[in-house]
Coordinates of C-alpha atoms and ligand atoms in Angstrom, one line a residue:
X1 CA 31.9 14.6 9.4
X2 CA 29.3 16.6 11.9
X3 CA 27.6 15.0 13.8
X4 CA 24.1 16.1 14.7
X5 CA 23.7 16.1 18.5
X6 CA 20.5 14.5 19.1
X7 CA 20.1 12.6 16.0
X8 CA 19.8 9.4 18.1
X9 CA 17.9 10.8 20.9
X10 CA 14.3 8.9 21.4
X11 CA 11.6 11.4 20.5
X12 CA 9.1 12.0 23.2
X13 CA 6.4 9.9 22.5
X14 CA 3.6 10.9 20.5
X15 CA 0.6 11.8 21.9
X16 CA -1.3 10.5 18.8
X17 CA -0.2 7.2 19.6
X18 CA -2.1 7.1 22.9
X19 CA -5.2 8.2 20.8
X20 CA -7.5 6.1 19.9
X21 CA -8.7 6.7 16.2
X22 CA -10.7 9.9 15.8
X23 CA -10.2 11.1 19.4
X24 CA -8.4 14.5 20.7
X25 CA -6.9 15.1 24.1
X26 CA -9.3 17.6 25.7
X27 CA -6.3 18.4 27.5
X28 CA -6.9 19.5 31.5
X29 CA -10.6 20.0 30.5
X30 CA -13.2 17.1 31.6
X31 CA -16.8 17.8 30.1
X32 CA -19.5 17.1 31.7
X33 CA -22.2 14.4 29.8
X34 CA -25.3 13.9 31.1
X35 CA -28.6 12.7 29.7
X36 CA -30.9 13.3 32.8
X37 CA -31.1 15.8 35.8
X38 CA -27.9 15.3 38.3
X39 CA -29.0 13.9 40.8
X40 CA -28.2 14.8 44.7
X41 CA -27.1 11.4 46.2
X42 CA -25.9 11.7 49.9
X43 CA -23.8 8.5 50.9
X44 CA -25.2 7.5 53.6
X45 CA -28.1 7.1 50.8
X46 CA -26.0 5.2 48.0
X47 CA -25.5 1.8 47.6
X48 CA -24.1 -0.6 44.9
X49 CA -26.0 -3.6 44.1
X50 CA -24.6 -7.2 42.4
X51 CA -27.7 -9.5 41.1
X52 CA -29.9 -11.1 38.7
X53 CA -27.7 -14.3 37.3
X54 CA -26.1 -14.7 40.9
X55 CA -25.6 -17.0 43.8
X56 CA -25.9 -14.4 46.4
X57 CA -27.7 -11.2 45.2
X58 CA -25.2 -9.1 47.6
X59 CA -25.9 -4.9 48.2
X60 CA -23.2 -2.6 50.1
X61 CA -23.8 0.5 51.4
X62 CA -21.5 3.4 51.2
X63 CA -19.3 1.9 54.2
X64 CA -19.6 -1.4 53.3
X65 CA -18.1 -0.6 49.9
X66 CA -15.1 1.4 51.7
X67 CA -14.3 -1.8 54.0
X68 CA -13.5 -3.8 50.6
X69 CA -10.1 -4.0 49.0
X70 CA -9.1 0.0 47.4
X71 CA -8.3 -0.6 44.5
X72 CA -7.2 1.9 41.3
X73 CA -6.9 3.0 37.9
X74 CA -4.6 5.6 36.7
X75 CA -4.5 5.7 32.7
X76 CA -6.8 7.6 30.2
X77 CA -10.5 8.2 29.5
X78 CA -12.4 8.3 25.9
X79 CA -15.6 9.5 25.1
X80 CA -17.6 8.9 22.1
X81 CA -18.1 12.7 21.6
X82 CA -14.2 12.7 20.5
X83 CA -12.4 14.3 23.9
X84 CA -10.1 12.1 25.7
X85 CA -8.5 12.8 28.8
X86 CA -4.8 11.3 29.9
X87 CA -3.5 11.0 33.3
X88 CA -6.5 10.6 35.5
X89 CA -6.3 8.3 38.7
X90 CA -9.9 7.0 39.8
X91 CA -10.1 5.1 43.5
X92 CA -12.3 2.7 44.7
X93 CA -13.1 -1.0 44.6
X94 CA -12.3 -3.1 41.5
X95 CA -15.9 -4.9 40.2
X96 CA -14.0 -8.2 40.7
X97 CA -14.3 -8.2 44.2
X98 CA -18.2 -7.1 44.3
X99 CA -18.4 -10.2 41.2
X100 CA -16.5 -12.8 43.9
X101 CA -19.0 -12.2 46.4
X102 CA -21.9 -12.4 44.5
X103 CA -20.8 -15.7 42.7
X104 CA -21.7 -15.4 39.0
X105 CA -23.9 -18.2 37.6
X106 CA -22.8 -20.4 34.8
X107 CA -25.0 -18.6 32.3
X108 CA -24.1 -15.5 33.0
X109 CA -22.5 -13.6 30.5
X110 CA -23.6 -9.8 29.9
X111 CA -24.6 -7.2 32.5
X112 CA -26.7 -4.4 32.4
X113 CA -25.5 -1.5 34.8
X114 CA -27.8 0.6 36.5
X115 CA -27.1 4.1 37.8
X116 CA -29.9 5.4 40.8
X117 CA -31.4 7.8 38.0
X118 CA -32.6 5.0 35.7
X119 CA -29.7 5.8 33.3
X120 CA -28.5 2.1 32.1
X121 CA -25.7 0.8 30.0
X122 CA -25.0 -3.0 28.6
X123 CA -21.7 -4.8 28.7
X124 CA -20.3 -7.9 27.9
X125 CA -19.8 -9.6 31.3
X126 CA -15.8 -10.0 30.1
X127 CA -15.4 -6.0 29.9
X128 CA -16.1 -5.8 33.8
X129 CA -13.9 -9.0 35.1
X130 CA -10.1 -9.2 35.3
X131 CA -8.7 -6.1 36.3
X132 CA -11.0 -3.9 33.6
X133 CA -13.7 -2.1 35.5
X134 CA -14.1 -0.6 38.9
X135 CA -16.8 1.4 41.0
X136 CA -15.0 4.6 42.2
X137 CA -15.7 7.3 44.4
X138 CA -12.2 9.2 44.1
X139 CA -10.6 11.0 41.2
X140 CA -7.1 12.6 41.5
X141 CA -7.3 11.9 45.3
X142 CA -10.3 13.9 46.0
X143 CA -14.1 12.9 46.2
X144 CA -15.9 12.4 42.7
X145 CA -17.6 15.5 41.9
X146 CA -21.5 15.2 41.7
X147 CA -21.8 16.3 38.1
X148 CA -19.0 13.9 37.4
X149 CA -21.7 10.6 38.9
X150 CA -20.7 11.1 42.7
X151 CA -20.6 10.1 45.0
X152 CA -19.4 7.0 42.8
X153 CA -19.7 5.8 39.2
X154 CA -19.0 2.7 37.2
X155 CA -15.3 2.9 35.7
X156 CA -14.7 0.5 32.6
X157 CA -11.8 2.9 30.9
X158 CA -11.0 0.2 28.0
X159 CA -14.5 1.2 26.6
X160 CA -16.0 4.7 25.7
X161 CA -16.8 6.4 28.4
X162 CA -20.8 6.0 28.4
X163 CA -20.1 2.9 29.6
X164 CA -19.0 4.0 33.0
X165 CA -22.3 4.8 34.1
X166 CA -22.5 7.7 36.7
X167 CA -24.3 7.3 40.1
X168 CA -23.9 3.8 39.8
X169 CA -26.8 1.8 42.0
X170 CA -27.0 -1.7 40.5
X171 CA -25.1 -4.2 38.2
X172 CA -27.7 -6.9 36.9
X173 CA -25.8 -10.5 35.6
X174 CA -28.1 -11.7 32.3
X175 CA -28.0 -14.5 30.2
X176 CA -28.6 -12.7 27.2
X177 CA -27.5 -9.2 26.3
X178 CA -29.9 -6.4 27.1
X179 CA -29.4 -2.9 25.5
X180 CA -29.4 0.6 28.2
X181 CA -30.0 4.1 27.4
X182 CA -27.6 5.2 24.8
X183 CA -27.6 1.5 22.5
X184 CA -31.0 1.8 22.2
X185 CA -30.3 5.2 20.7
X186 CA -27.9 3.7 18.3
X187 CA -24.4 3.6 20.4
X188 CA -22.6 0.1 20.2
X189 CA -23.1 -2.4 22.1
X190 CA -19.9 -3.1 23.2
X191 CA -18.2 0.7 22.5
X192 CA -14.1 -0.4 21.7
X193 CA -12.9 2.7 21.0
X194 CA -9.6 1.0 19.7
X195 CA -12.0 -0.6 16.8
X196 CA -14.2 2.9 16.8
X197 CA -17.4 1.1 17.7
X198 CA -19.0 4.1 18.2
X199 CA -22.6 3.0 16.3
X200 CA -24.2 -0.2 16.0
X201 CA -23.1 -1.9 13.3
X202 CA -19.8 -0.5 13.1
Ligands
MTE301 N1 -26.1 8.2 34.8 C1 -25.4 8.6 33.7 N2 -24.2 8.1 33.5 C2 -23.5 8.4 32.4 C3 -24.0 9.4 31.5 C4 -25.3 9.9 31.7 O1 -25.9 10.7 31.0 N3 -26.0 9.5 32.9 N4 -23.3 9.7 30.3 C5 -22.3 8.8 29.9 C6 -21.5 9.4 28.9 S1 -22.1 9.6 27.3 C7 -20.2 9.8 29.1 S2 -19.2 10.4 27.9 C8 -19.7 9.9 30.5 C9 -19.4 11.3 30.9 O2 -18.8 11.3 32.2 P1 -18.4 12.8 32.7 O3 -19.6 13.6 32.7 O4 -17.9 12.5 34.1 O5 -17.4 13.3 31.8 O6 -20.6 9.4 31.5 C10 -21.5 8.3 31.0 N5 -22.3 7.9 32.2
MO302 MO1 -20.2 10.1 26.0

């Protein structure tokens, strides 16, 4: 009896399982999104911010941030428009270490990020600790393109992607959660795209 040469071979894996529901892979394309005017941020301007519900409100500049631990992601990106993007390696410091030095109080338990343009976006304070979310200035090895929130943006890639606020100046520690920009507009609050929680109430 013939045997079919291959039969047993493992297929390649399917892209569609790396999809979240409803998403397609926007291939080597990466859109651009964004609500307000790009703004023109030099670094010796920019700075990244950890308060409200803290021990030690704590602010680094541009080299400050560089001096902390480098620390990266390399996996895929998913917007709520439908395009995700595999593959993509983003560089800089992971938002545990800003979190450690800044000493979350006990009754903390959402953030609201702010970017420099007055852009803001909600999280549950889980979504940015253990490993989940970073502040990075590099993607693919080379500086974060302006349009793309350089020179650094908020990186929380287990979430859509307006989330990962660009031109990132600020993450305020609350008590209770406060909605940004796009929830109060009717995006999720917490934005899973695993669980398509693209709307609130879904
Ligand atoms: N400051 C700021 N950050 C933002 C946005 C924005 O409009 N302003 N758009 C969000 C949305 S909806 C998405 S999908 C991503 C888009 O990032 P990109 O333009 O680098 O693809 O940025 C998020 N962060
Ligand atoms: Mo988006």
């Amino acid at each position: 009896m013939p045997v079919t040469r291959g039969f047993f071979r493992k297929r390649p894996e399917s892209p569609a399982g790396r999809l979240p529901p409803g998403q397609y892979d926007t291939g080597s394309g990466w859109p651009v999104l964004t609500a307000e005017a790009t703004p023109r941020i030099r670094p010796e301007q920019w700075s990244i911010a950890v308060d409200g519900l803290v021990e030690r409100p704590t602010t680094w500049s541009w080299d400050e941030a560089h001096a902390l631990p480098r620390s990266s992601y390399s996996g895929d990106i998913h917007c709520v428009t439908t395009w995700s993007k595999f593959d993509v390696t983003f560089s800089g410091v992971s938002v545990d270490e800003l979190l450690s030095a800044a000493g979350p109080g006990d009754d903390a338990r959402f953030a609201l990020v702010h970017s420099s343009t007055g852009y803001t976006t909600n999280l549950p304070l889980a979504d940015l600790t253990g490993g989940k979310a970073w502040v990075v200035w590099e993607v693919d090895g080379k500086p974060l393109p302006t349009q793309h929130g350089g020179p650094a943006r908020l990186l929380v890639p287990h979430l859509y992607f307006w989330k990962s606020a660009k031109w990132v100046s600020r993450i305020e520690l609350l008590a209770e959660d406060q909605q940004g920009f796009w929830e109060r507009n009717g995006y999720h609050d917490r934005g899973d795209p695993w669980l398509e929680q693209r709307y609130q109430g879904d």
